[in-house]
CSV table of C-alpha atoms in Angstrom, one decimal:
chain,number,residue,atom,x,y,z
A,1,MET,CA,61.6,107.3,112.7
A,2,THR,CA,64.5,108.5,110.5
A,3,GLN,CA,63.7,112.0,108.7
A,4,LEU,CA,63.5,111.4,105.0
A,5,PRO,CA,65.0,114.7,102.6
A,6,LEU,CA,61.3,114.3,101.5
A,7,ASP,CA,60.0,115.9,104.6
A,8,LEU,CA,62.4,119.0,104.5
A,9,TYR,CA,61.9,122.0,101.8
A,10,ILE,CA,64.5,121.9,99.7
A,11,PRO,CA,64.4,124.6,96.9
A,12,PRO,CA,63.4,123.2,93.5
A,13,ASP,CA,66.5,123.7,91.6
A,14,ALA,CA,68.5,122.0,94.5
A,15,LEU,CA,66.1,119.3,94.9
A,16,SER,CA,66.8,118.6,90.9
A,17,ILE,CA,70.4,118.4,91.3
A,18,PHE,CA,70.1,116.4,93.8
A,19,LEU,CA,68.2,114.0,92.0
A,20,GLU,CA,70.3,114.2,89.0
A,21,THR,CA,73.0,113.1,90.9
A,22,PHE,CA,72.0,109.5,91.2
A,23,GLU,CA,74.1,107.5,89.0
A,24,GLY,CA,70.9,105.1,88.4
A,25,PRO,CA,68.8,102.6,90.2
A,26,LEU,CA,71.5,100.7,92.6
A,27,ASP,CA,72.9,104.1,93.4
A,28,LEU,CA,69.6,105.3,94.2
A,29,LEU,CA,68.7,102.3,96.3
A,30,LEU,CA,72.1,102.4,98.0
A,31,TYR,CA,71.6,106.0,99.1
A,32,LEU,CA,68.1,105.1,100.7
A,33,ILE,CA,69.6,101.7,102.6
A,34,ARG,CA,73.0,103.7,103.5
A,35,ARG,CA,71.4,107.1,104.9
A,36,GLN,CA,69.0,105.4,106.9
A,37,ASN,CA,71.7,103.0,108.2
A,38,LEU,CA,69.3,99.9,107.4
A,39,ASP,CA,70.5,96.7,107.3
A,40,ILE,CA,71.8,95.6,103.6
A,41,LEU,CA,71.9,91.8,104.7
A,42,ASP,CA,68.3,92.6,105.8
A,43,ILE,CA,66.4,95.1,104.2
A,44,PRO,CA,62.8,96.1,104.6
A,45,VAL,CA,61.7,95.5,101.1
A,46,ALA,CA,58.5,97.0,101.3
A,47,GLU,CA,59.6,100.1,103.0
A,48,VAL,CA,62.5,100.4,100.7
A,49,THR,CA,60.5,100.2,97.7
A,50,ARG,CA,57.9,102.7,98.9
A,51,GLN,CA,60.8,105.2,99.5
A,52,TYR,CA,62.1,104.6,96.1
A,53,MET,CA,58.8,104.6,94.1
A,54,GLU,CA,58.3,108.4,95.9
A,55,TYR,CA,62.2,109.2,94.8
A,56,LEU,CA,60.7,107.9,91.3
A,57,ALA,CA,57.4,110.2,91.1
A,58,LEU,CA,59.6,113.2,92.5
A,59,MET,CA,62.1,112.8,89.5
A,60,ARG,CA,59.0,112.7,87.2
A,61,GLU,CA,57.4,115.7,89.1
A,62,MET,CA,60.6,117.2,88.0
A,63,LYS,CA,60.7,116.4,85.0
A,64,LEU,CA,63.9,114.1,85.0
A,65,GLU,CA,64.6,111.8,82.3
A,66,LEU,CA,64.2,108.6,84.0
A,67,ALA,CA,66.4,106.0,82.2
A,68,ALA,CA,64.7,102.9,81.7
A,69,GLU,CA,66.5,100.8,84.5
A,70,TYR,CA,64.9,102.8,86.9
A,71,LEU,CA,61.6,101.3,85.9
A,72,LEU,CA,63.2,98.1,85.4
A,73,MET,CA,64.4,98.4,89.1
A,74,ALA,CA,60.9,99.2,90.4
A,75,ALA,CA,59.4,96.0,88.8
A,76,TRP,CA,62.3,94.0,90.3
A,77,LEU,CA,61.5,95.6,93.5
A,78,ALA,CA,57.9,94.7,93.4
A,79,GLU,CA,58.5,91.1,92.7
A,80,ILE,CA,61.0,90.7,95.5
A,81,LYS,CA,58.3,92.3,97.7
A,82,SER,CA,55.8,89.8,96.7
A,83,ARG,CA,58.2,86.8,96.9
A,84,MET,CA,58.5,87.9,100.2
A,85,LEU,CA,55.2,87.7,101.3
A,86,LEU,CA,54.7,84.0,100.3
A,87,PRO,CA,55.6,81.5,103.0
A,88,ARG,CA,59.1,80.7,102.2
A,89,PRO,CA,59.6,77.0,100.8
A,90,PRO,CA,61.2,74.9,103.5
A,91,ALA,CA,64.8,74.4,103.1
A,92,SER,CA,65.6,71.5,100.5
A,93,GLU,CA,68.6,68.8,101.3
A,94,GLU,CA,71.0,70.6,99.3
A,95,GLU,CA,70.4,74.0,101.0
A,96,ASP,CA,71.1,75.1,104.1
A,97,GLU,CA,68.4,77.6,104.1
A,98,ALA,CA,66.0,78.7,101.5
A,99,ALA,CA,67.2,81.0,98.8
A,100,ASP,CA,66.4,84.7,100.1
A,101,PRO,CA,64.4,86.5,97.2
A,102,ARG,CA,66.4,89.8,98.2
A,103,ALA,CA,70.1,87.9,98.1
A,104,GLU,CA,70.6,88.9,93.9
A,105,LEU,CA,69.5,92.8,94.8
A,106,VAL,CA,71.8,92.5,97.9
A,107,ALA,CA,74.9,91.0,96.2
A,108,ARG,CA,74.6,94.0,93.4
A,109,LEU,CA,74.2,96.7,95.7
A,110,LEU,CA,77.4,94.9,97.8
A,111,GLU,CA,79.3,95.1,94.2
A,112,TYR,CA,78.2,99.0,93.3
A,113,GLU,CA,79.3,99.9,96.5
A,114,ARG,CA,82.6,98.3,96.2
A,115,LEU,CA,82.6,99.7,92.7
A,116,GLY,CA,82.2,103.0,94.1
A,117,GLY,CA,85.3,102.5,96.6
A,118,ALA,CA,87.5,101.4,93.6
A,119,ALA,CA,86.5,104.5,91.6
A,120,ARG,CA,87.5,106.7,94.7
A,121,ALA,CA,90.7,104.7,95.4
A,122,LEU,CA,91.7,105.2,91.7
A,123,ASP,CA,91.1,109.0,91.8
A,124,GLU,CA,92.6,109.3,95.1
A,125,ARG,CA,95.9,108.1,93.6
A,126,PRO,CA,98.5,110.9,92.6
A,127,ARG,CA,98.0,111.0,89.3
A,128,GLN,CA,100.5,111.8,86.2
A,129,GLY,CA,99.3,115.6,84.6
A,130,ARG,CA,97.5,116.4,88.1
A,131,ASP,CA,99.6,115.8,91.3
A,132,HIS,CA,102.9,115.1,89.3
A,133,TRP,CA,104.7,115.9,85.9
A,134,PRO,CA,107.7,114.1,84.1
A,135,GLY,CA,110.8,115.6,83.7
A,136,ARG,CA,110.7,117.9,80.5
A,137,VAL,CA,114.6,119.2,80.4
A,138,ALA,CA,115.5,120.1,76.9
A,139,VAL,CA,118.6,118.4,75.5
A,140,SER,CA,121.0,120.8,74.3
A,141,GLY,CA,123.8,120.3,71.9
A,142,ASP,CA,124.0,119.0,68.3
A,143,LEU,CA,123.5,115.3,68.7
A,144,SER,CA,123.8,114.5,64.8
A,145,ALA,CA,127.1,113.6,65.4
A,146,TRP,CA,126.4,110.6,67.2
A,147,ARG,CA,123.4,109.6,65.5
A,148,GLN,CA,123.4,106.2,64.2
A,149,PRO,CA,123.2,106.4,60.3
A,150,ASP,CA,119.5,106.1,58.9
A,151,PRO,CA,119.1,102.3,57.8
A,152,PRO,CA,118.5,102.3,54.4
A,153,GLN,CA,114.8,102.4,53.9
A,154,VAL,CA,112.9,99.4,52.9
A,155,ALA,CA,111.6,99.3,49.3
A,156,LEU,CA,108.5,98.1,48.4
A,157,ALA,CA,109.8,95.3,46.4
A,158,ASP,CA,112.1,94.1,49.6
A,159,LEU,CA,108.8,94.2,51.3
A,160,VAL,CA,107.0,92.1,48.7
A,161,ALA,CA,109.6,89.7,48.4
A,162,ALA,CA,110.0,89.4,52.7
A,163,MET,CA,106.4,88.6,52.3
A,164,GLN,CA,106.7,86.2,49.7
A,165,ALA,CA,109.1,84.6,51.4
A,166,VAL,CA,107.1,83.9,54.6
A,167,MET,CA,104.3,82.6,52.3
A,168,ARG,CA,106.3,80.2,50.7
A,169,ARG,CA,107.7,79.1,54.2
A,170,HIS,CA,104.0,78.9,55.4
A,171,SER,CA,102.7,76.9,52.6
A,172,LEU,CA,105.6,74.2,52.8
A,173,VAL,CA,104.2,73.5,56.9
A,174,ALA,CA,100.4,72.8,56.3
A,175,HIS,CA,98.0,74.0,59.0
A,176,HIS,CA,94.5,72.7,59.3
A,177,HIS,CA,92.9,75.5,61.5
A,178,VAL,CA,92.6,78.0,59.4
A,179,ARG,CA,90.5,80.9,61.2
A,180,ARG,CA,87.0,81.8,59.7
A,181,GLU,CA,86.5,84.9,60.9
A,182,PRO,CA,86.4,88.4,58.9
A,183,LEU,CA,90.0,89.8,59.4
A,184,SER,CA,90.4,94.0,59.9
A,185,VAL,CA,93.1,95.7,58.6
A,186,ARG,CA,92.5,98.5,61.2
A,187,GLU,CA,92.6,95.8,64.0
A,188,ARG,CA,95.7,94.7,62.8
A,189,MET,CA,97.0,97.9,62.8
A,190,SER,CA,96.0,98.2,66.7
A,191,THR,CA,97.3,94.9,67.4
A,192,ILE,CA,100.9,95.7,65.4
A,193,LEU,CA,101.2,99.0,67.2
A,194,ARG,CA,100.3,97.7,70.6
A,195,ARG,CA,103.1,94.9,70.4
A,196,LEU,CA,105.8,97.6,68.9
A,197,HIS,CA,105.1,99.8,72.0
A,198,SER,CA,105.6,97.0,74.3
A,199,ALA,CA,108.5,95.2,72.7
A,200,GLY,CA,110.2,98.3,71.4
A,201,HIS,CA,110.8,96.6,67.7
A,202,LEU,CA,109.5,93.7,66.0
A,203,PHE,CA,110.8,91.6,63.3
A,204,LEU,CA,108.1,91.0,59.8
A,205,GLU,CA,108.4,87.4,60.3
A,206,THR,CA,106.7,87.3,64.0
A,207,LEU,CA,103.7,89.0,62.5
A,208,PHE,CA,102.5,86.2,60.3
A,209,LEU,CA,100.2,83.3,62.0
A,210,PRO,CA,99.8,80.5,59.6
A,211,ALA,CA,96.6,79.7,61.1
A,212,GLU,CA,95.0,82.8,59.6
A,213,GLY,CA,96.2,81.6,56.1
A,214,ARG,CA,96.7,84.1,52.9
A,215,ALA,CA,94.3,86.1,54.1
A,216,GLY,CA,95.8,86.6,57.1
A,217,MET,CA,99.3,87.6,55.8
A,218,VAL,CA,97.2,90.0,53.3
A,219,VAL,CA,95.6,92.0,55.9
A,220,THR,CA,99.0,92.1,57.9
A,221,PHE,CA,101.0,93.1,54.6
A,222,LEU,CA,98.4,96.0,54.3
A,223,ALA,CA,98.3,97.1,57.9
A,224,ILE,CA,102.2,97.2,57.5
A,225,LEU,CA,101.5,99.4,54.4
A,226,GLU,CA,99.1,101.8,55.8
A,227,LEU,CA,100.9,102.2,59.5
A,228,GLY,CA,104.1,103.0,57.1
A,229,LYS,CA,102.1,105.6,54.9
A,230,GLU,CA,100.7,106.9,58.2
A,231,GLY,CA,104.4,107.3,59.7
A,232,ALA,CA,103.3,105.3,62.6
A,233,ILE,CA,106.1,102.7,62.0
A,234,ARG,CA,109.5,102.5,60.4
A,235,LEU,CA,110.9,99.7,58.3
A,236,ALA,CA,114.5,99.0,58.4
A,237,GLN,CA,116.5,96.2,56.7
A,238,ASP,CA,120.3,95.3,57.0
A,239,GLY,CA,120.6,94.1,53.7
A,240,PRO,CA,119.4,92.3,50.9
A,241,PHE,CA,117.0,89.4,52.1
A,242,ALA,CA,117.9,90.1,55.6
A,243,ALA,CA,115.1,90.4,58.3
A,244,ILE,CA,112.8,93.1,58.0
A,245,GLU,CA,112.7,95.2,61.5
A,246,LEU,CA,109.6,97.3,62.7
A,247,THR,CA,110.3,100.2,64.9
A,248,ALA,CA,108.5,102.9,66.6
A,249,PRO,CA,109.2,106.6,64.7
A,250,GLU,CA,111.9,108.7,66.5
A,251,SER,CA,109.9,110.9,68.9
A,252,GLY,CA,111.0,114.4,67.9
A,253,ASP,CA,114.8,115.3,67.5
A,254,GLY,CA,117.0,117.0,70.0
B,1,MET,CA,132.6,100.5,90.1
B,2,GLY,CA,134.6,103.3,92.2
B,3,ASP,CA,132.5,105.9,93.7
B,4,PRO,CA,133.4,108.9,91.3
B,5,ALA,CA,132.6,106.7,88.4
B,6,LEU,CA,129.3,105.8,89.9
B,7,GLU,CA,128.8,109.2,90.1
B,8,ARG,CA,129.1,110.1,87.4
B,9,VAL,CA,127.1,107.2,85.6
B,10,ALA,CA,124.3,108.5,88.2
B,11,ASP,CA,124.7,112.3,86.7
B,12,LEU,CA,124.4,111.0,83.1
B,13,LEU,CA,121.4,108.5,84.5
B,14,GLU,CA,119.8,112.1,85.7
B,15,ALA,CA,120.2,114.0,82.0
B,16,VAL,CA,118.7,110.8,80.7
B,17,LEU,CA,115.8,110.4,82.9
B,18,VAL,CA,115.0,114.3,83.4
B,19,SER,CA,114.6,115.0,79.5
B,20,ALA,CA,112.9,111.6,78.7
B,21,GLY,CA,109.4,113.4,79.3
B,22,GLY,CA,108.0,110.3,80.6
B,23,PRO,CA,109.0,106.4,81.8
B,24,VAL,CA,112.0,105.0,80.3
B,25,PRO,CA,112.3,101.3,80.1
B,26,GLU,CA,115.4,99.9,82.1
B,27,SER,CA,116.2,98.0,78.8
B,28,ARG,CA,116.4,101.6,76.9
B,29,LEU,CA,118.3,102.8,80.0
B,30,LEU,CA,121.1,99.9,79.6
B,31,ASP,CA,121.1,100.7,75.5
B,32,ALA,CA,122.1,104.4,76.1
B,33,LEU,CA,124.6,103.6,79.2
B,34,GLY,CA,125.8,100.2,78.6
B,35,PRO,CA,128.9,101.7,76.4
B,36,GLU,CA,129.6,104.1,79.5
B,37,GLY,CA,130.2,100.4,81.3
B,38,VAL,CA,126.9,99.8,83.0
B,39,ASP,CA,125.3,96.9,83.6
B,40,ALA,CA,121.9,96.1,85.4
B,41,LYS,CA,123.7,96.0,88.8
B,42,VAL,CA,125.4,99.2,88.0
B,43,LEU,CA,122.3,100.7,86.9
B,44,GLN,CA,120.8,99.9,90.1
B,45,ALA,CA,123.4,101.5,92.2
B,46,ALA,CA,122.9,104.4,90.4
B,47,LEU,CA,119.0,104.5,90.5
B,48,ASP,CA,119.6,104.2,94.4
B,49,ARG,CA,122.2,106.9,94.1
B,50,LEU,CA,119.5,109.2,92.5
B,51,ASP,CA,116.9,108.5,94.7
B,52,ALA,CA,118.8,109.3,97.5
B,53,ARG,CA,119.6,112.5,95.8
B,54,TYR,CA,116.3,113.7,95.9
B,55,ALA,CA,115.3,112.5,98.9
B,56,ASP,CA,114.5,116.2,100.5
B,57,ARG,CA,113.7,117.3,97.0
B,58,MET,CA,110.8,118.2,95.5
B,59,ILE,CA,111.4,115.8,92.1
B,60,GLU,CA,111.6,112.1,93.0
B,61,LEU,CA,112.4,108.6,91.2
B,62,ALA,CA,109.6,106.9,90.5
B,63,ARG,CA,108.9,103.5,89.2
B,64,THR,CA,106.0,102.5,86.9
B,65,ALA,CA,105.0,100.1,84.0
B,66,GLY,CA,107.1,101.9,81.3
B,67,GLY,CA,109.9,102.1,83.5
B,68,TRP,CA,111.8,104.4,85.4
B,69,GLN,CA,111.2,108.5,85.4
B,70,VAL,CA,112.1,111.7,87.2
B,71,ARG,CA,109.0,113.6,88.1
B,72,THR,CA,108.2,116.0,90.4
B,73,ARG,CA,106.5,115.5,93.9
B,74,PRO,CA,102.6,115.7,94.6
B,75,ALA,CA,103.4,118.3,97.0
B,76,ALA,CA,104.8,120.5,94.3
B,77,ALA,CA,101.5,120.3,92.5
B,78,ALA,CA,99.7,123.6,93.7
B,79,VAL,CA,102.7,125.6,92.7
B,80,LEU,CA,103.5,123.9,89.2
B,81,ALA,CA,99.6,123.6,88.6
B,82,ARG,CA,99.6,127.6,88.2
B,83,LEU,CA,102.0,127.3,85.0
B,84,GLU,CA,99.5,124.6,83.5
B,85,PRO,CA,97.8,125.9,80.5
B,86,THR,CA,94.6,123.9,81.2
B,87,ARG,CA,93.0,122.6,84.6
B,88,PRO,CA,93.4,119.0,85.0
B,89,GLN,CA,90.8,117.1,84.1
B,90,LYS,CA,88.2,116.4,87.0
B,91,TYR,CA,86.6,113.2,85.9
B,92,SER,CA,82.8,112.4,86.7
B,93,ARG,CA,81.9,109.4,88.8
B,94,ALA,CA,80.5,107.6,86.0
B,95,VAL,CA,83.8,107.8,84.4
B,96,LEU,CA,85.7,106.8,87.4
B,97,GLU,CA,83.3,103.6,88.1
B,98,THR,CA,83.4,102.7,84.6
B,99,LEU,CA,87.2,103.1,84.3
B,100,ALA,CA,87.6,101.1,87.8
B,101,LEU,CA,85.4,98.1,86.7
B,102,ILE,CA,87.7,98.0,83.3
B,103,ALA,CA,91.0,97.9,85.5
B,104,TRP,CA,89.9,95.5,88.0
B,105,ARG,CA,87.7,93.1,85.8
B,106,GLN,CA,89.6,93.2,82.5
B,107,PRO,CA,88.7,92.1,79.9
B,108,VAL,CA,85.1,93.5,80.2
B,109,THR,CA,82.4,94.2,77.4
B,110,ARG,CA,80.1,97.2,77.7
B,111,GLY,CA,77.5,94.6,79.0
B,112,ASP,CA,79.5,93.8,81.8
B,113,ILE,CA,80.0,97.1,82.8
B,114,GLU,CA,76.3,97.7,82.6
B,115,ALA,CA,75.6,94.6,84.8
B,116,VAL,CA,77.3,96.2,87.6
B,117,ARG,CA,76.4,99.9,87.4
B,118,GLY,CA,72.8,99.2,87.1
B,119,VAL,CA,72.9,102.1,83.7
B,120,SER,CA,73.9,101.5,80.1
B,121,VAL,CA,76.7,102.7,79.2
B,122,ASN,CA,77.1,106.1,77.7
B,123,PRO,CA,79.4,105.8,74.5
B,124,ALA,CA,81.1,109.2,75.5
B,125,ILE,CA,82.4,107.8,78.9
B,126,VAL,CA,84.2,104.9,76.9
B,127,ARG,CA,85.5,107.2,74.5
B,128,THR,CA,86.9,109.8,76.6
B,129,LEU,CA,88.7,106.9,78.3
B,130,VAL,CA,90.0,106.0,75.0
B,131,GLU,CA,91.1,109.5,74.2
B,132,ARG,CA,92.7,110.2,77.4
B,133,GLY,CA,94.7,106.6,76.8
B,134,TRP,CA,93.6,104.6,79.7
B,135,VAL,CA,91.6,102.0,77.8
B,136,GLU,CA,91.3,100.1,74.6
B,137,VAL,CA,89.8,97.6,73.2
B,138,VAL,CA,92.0,94.5,73.8
B,139,GLY,CA,89.5,91.5,71.5
B,140,ARG,CA,86.4,90.5,71.1
B,141,ARG,CA,84.4,88.2,73.3
B,142,GLU,CA,83.3,85.0,71.2
B,143,ARG,CA,79.7,85.1,71.6
B,144,PRO,CA,76.6,86.0,69.7
B,145,GLY,CA,77.2,89.8,68.6
B,146,ARG,CA,81.1,89.6,69.1
B,147,PRO,CA,81.2,92.4,71.4
B,148,GLU,CA,84.3,94.1,72.2
B,149,LEU,CA,86.4,93.7,75.2
B,150,LEU,CA,87.6,96.4,76.8
B,151,GLY,CA,91.1,96.4,79.1
B,152,THR,CA,93.4,99.1,80.6
B,153,THR,CA,96.6,100.5,78.6
B,154,ARG,CA,100.3,100.8,79.7
B,155,GLN,CA,99.5,104.4,79.8
B,156,PHE,CA,97.3,103.8,82.5
B,157,LEU,CA,99.5,101.9,84.6
B,158,ASP,CA,102.0,104.8,84.1
B,159,ASP,CA,99.4,107.4,84.9
B,160,PHE,CA,98.2,106.0,88.0
B,161,GLY,CA,101.6,105.0,89.3
B,162,LEU,CA,101.3,101.2,88.6
B,163,ARG,CA,103.9,98.9,88.0
B,164,SER,CA,101.5,96.4,86.7
B,165,LEU,CA,97.7,95.4,87.5
B,166,SER,CA,98.6,93.2,90.4
B,167,ASP,CA,99.6,96.5,92.0
B,168,LEU,CA,96.1,97.4,92.5
B,169,PRO,CA,94.7,96.4,95.7
B,170,ASP,CA,92.0,93.6,95.8
B,171,PHE,CA,88.8,94.5,94.6
B,172,GLU,CA,86.9,92.5,97.6
B,173,THR,CA,88.8,95.4,100.3
B,174,PHE,CA,86.9,98.3,99.2
B,175,SER,CA,83.7,98.4,101.7
B,176,GLY,CA,82.4,101.4,99.3
B,177,GLN,CA,80.9,102.8,102.3
B,178,GLY,CA,80.2,106.4,103.0
B,179,ASP,CA,77.9,109.1,101.2
B,180,ALA,CA,76.9,107.5,98.1
B,181,LEU,CA,76.7,111.2,96.8
B,182,ASP,CA,80.2,111.4,96.9
B,183,VAL,CA,81.0,113.2,93.7
């Protein structure tokens, strides 16, 4: 008979800390099963349920907050336990064996256990900012002589003209799928930034989706204005009526 | 390209990478070095040169999703950490499990995360991961309530030394067996 920690004297503070480290019912159950080397593919439900309930009682005694999930799990265990006591229905023609009432619980336990492994694996990888740092050598010398001249800033009027041109172009191509979901300027700003960071630069034209109709174009336009105001993007245009290009602002000088 | 010329390209490449402060995509390296007569092949040769130069040094050439960078080796971490103003953040199991689930199963909703972890998602955890730059909202699931879908970012790949998500080992390979109380 394996010893349970409950049989040992553990000072209340240590016990409290011990109990608090459980992430939830799956974590607790996994601990009970693995610590006693129980066969997870053939869990002794009655015994595990009894131990689980003892831990819950202990946690309550220690005045630890018991998340609702712990109680839900207690109910689930009780249900599995009673289903295990019923005679199993004979296997139907379609199945090789009758469904094991524990099957879903086992699947979830194993998946949670794998998640723990994955989390540890991630944590063990050498990480930027903890195990290694990028080169931060200072650039000396005056680079201004070599800098490309800043392209003329795009005036609001140019932006509006570009937008009108896009809208005119797309009105000529009728689209029957107009998305009906509400469009958020904030979300559009995030999308634009994400695309910009992955591509390095974007042309205004590519941001307009005909399927979103005029509403979509307005939202995109507002997003660009807002991003420009926040300094999160820069707009450039080679000449009148040329394509407007969005770029990320230069990161610092030197 | 002759050897002395390639050495010079490697020197210039080194200057770019050590001052960049983070990964530099190949396209930008070509933007910078192209006018020096560098094409993709020459760039690769120069990168190989740098890699060889650092073989016995405490710096290394590394490639992640964001591109190439010259960075310190983990072996130097103890020494460098003494100079860092703040201690590196140690993340709790809850944060790491949440991040792992998002990384391997993305895009996922908070509900999906709860289903696997067996506990409701603490909003502070997602906030921490978003602030750290590793997680972002990538869309919404088309279902009643339209819950947000979470995914990892390019910075996540860079910070964990990945070129792409496919560099992550298969989730099924994790048996996870061990003391469930590993913190």
